[in-house]
Amino acid sequence: VFSDESAYDRRILSCRYEWNISEHHARKATFFVRGQRFTIEGALCINGLLAYGIQKGSMNSEDYEYFIENILVY
């Protein structure tokens, strides 16, 4: 069983710095988007997806233990 965590918020799709042809930083003006952050935890095995959990905010060690004990093992 493999477990991995990922997160999503609206700021992930916007990058403030890019590279130009001369390999120097190019600046890009963007608007600040304050949004809700979601954390996605999933568990995979050879046969496919076993379990997943989505929560608002960041995940800490207590949240991960809850995922293992109550969602994955359940």
mmCIF file of C-alpha atoms in Angstrom:
data_model
loop_
_atom_site.group_PDB
_atom_site.id
_atom_site.type_symbol
_atom_site.label_atom_id
_atom_site.label_comp_id
_atom_site.label_asym_id
_atom_site.label_seq_id
_atom_site.Cartn_x
_atom_site.Cartn_y
_atom_site.Cartn_z
ATOM 1 C CA VAL A 1 0.000 0.000 0.000
ATOM 2 C CA PHE A 2 1.302 3.423 -0.963
ATOM 3 C CA SER A 3 0.072 6.652 0.595
ATOM 4 C CA ASP A 4 0.604 10.189 -0.677
ATOM 5 C CA GLU A 5 -0.589 13.668 0.211
ATOM 6 C CA SER A 6 -1.331 16.524 -2.151
ATOM 7 C CA ALA A 7 -2.786 19.999 -1.723
ATOM 8 C CA TYR A 8 -4.776 22.440 -3.820
ATOM 9 C CA ASP A 9 -5.476 26.131 -3.669
ATOM 10 C CA ARG A 10 -5.998 28.744 -6.365
ATOM 11 C CA ARG A 11 -2.490 30.179 -5.984
ATOM 12 C CA ILE A 12 -0.819 26.958 -7.224
ATOM 13 C CA LEU A 13 -1.736 27.671 -10.844
ATOM 14 C CA SER A 14 -0.111 31.114 -10.806
ATOM 15 C CA CYS A 15 3.664 31.422 -10.890
ATOM 16 C CA ARG A 16 5.260 34.813 -10.136
ATOM 17 C CA TYR A 17 8.560 34.129 -11.899
ATOM 18 C CA GLU A 18 9.238 32.668 -15.322
ATOM 19 C CA TRP A 19 12.341 32.226 -17.481
ATOM 20 C CA ASN A 20 12.931 34.140 -20.691
ATOM 21 C CA ILE A 21 15.128 33.234 -23.671
ATOM 22 C CA SER A 22 18.271 34.782 -22.159
ATOM 23 C CA GLU A 23 17.812 32.567 -19.035
ATOM 24 C CA HIS A 24 17.100 35.506 -16.734
ATOM 25 C CA HIS A 25 14.076 35.817 -14.511
ATOM 26 C CA ALA A 26 11.073 37.465 -16.132
ATOM 27 C CA ARG A 27 8.510 39.009 -13.805
ATOM 28 C CA LYS A 28 4.810 38.471 -14.245
ATOM 29 C CA ALA A 29 2.257 40.666 -12.495
ATOM 30 C CA THR A 30 -0.489 38.651 -10.821
ATOM 31 C CA PHE A 31 -3.360 39.364 -8.492
ATOM 32 C CA PHE A 32 -3.276 37.850 -5.042
ATOM 33 C CA VAL A 33 -6.043 35.278 -4.678
ATOM 34 C CA ARG A 34 -6.957 34.352 -1.139
ATOM 35 C CA GLY A 35 -8.681 31.017 -1.247
ATOM 36 C CA GLN A 36 -9.360 27.960 0.812
ATOM 37 C CA ARG A 37 -6.637 25.303 0.826
ATOM 38 C CA PHE A 38 -7.618 21.643 0.551
ATOM 39 C CA THR A 39 -5.439 18.636 1.368
ATOM 40 C CA ILE A 40 -6.035 15.311 -0.375
ATOM 41 C CA GLU A 41 -4.681 12.062 1.075
ATOM 42 C CA GLY A 42 -4.897 8.830 -0.895
ATOM 43 C CA ALA A 43 -3.871 5.203 -0.493
ATOM 44 C CA LEU A 44 -3.131 3.006 -3.520
ATOM 45 C CA CYS A 45 -2.396 -0.666 -3.986
ATOM 46 C CA ILE A 46 -1.714 -2.777 -7.068
ATOM 47 C CA ASN A 47 -5.458 -3.222 -7.664
ATOM 48 C CA GLY A 48 -6.237 0.511 -7.510
ATOM 49 C CA LEU A 49 -7.427 3.157 -5.086
ATOM 50 C CA LEU A 50 -8.126 1.847 -1.576
ATOM 51 C CA ALA A 51 -9.218 5.002 0.223
ATOM 52 C CA TYR A 52 -8.974 8.767 0.072
ATOM 53 C CA GLY A 53 -9.702 11.717 2.297
ATOM 54 C CA ILE A 54 -10.159 15.425 1.585
ATOM 55 C CA GLN A 55 -9.992 18.077 4.275
ATOM 56 C CA LYS A 56 -9.906 21.856 4.480
ATOM 57 C CA GLY A 57 -6.560 23.319 5.467
ATOM 58 C CA SER A 58 -3.193 21.652 5.889
ATOM 59 C CA MET A 59 -2.712 18.115 7.187
ATOM 60 C CA ASN A 60 -0.611 17.445 10.282
ATOM 61 C CA SER A 61 0.540 14.161 11.841
ATOM 62 C CA GLU A 62 -2.655 13.759 13.883
ATOM 63 C CA ASP A 63 -4.771 14.112 10.736
ATOM 64 C CA TYR A 64 -2.615 11.507 8.972
ATOM 65 C CA GLU A 65 -2.964 9.073 11.884
ATOM 66 C CA TYR A 66 -6.748 9.576 11.782
ATOM 67 C CA PHE A 67 -6.706 8.809 8.046
ATOM 68 C CA ILE A 68 -4.748 5.572 8.579
ATOM 69 C CA GLU A 69 -6.689 4.340 11.619
ATOM 70 C CA ASN A 70 -10.254 5.369 10.713
ATOM 71 C CA ILE A 71 -10.480 5.591 6.931
ATOM 72 C CA LEU A 72 -7.858 3.253 5.485
ATOM 73 C CA VAL A 73 -8.083 0.409 8.038
ATOM 74 C CA TYR A 74 -11.836 0.762 8.522
#
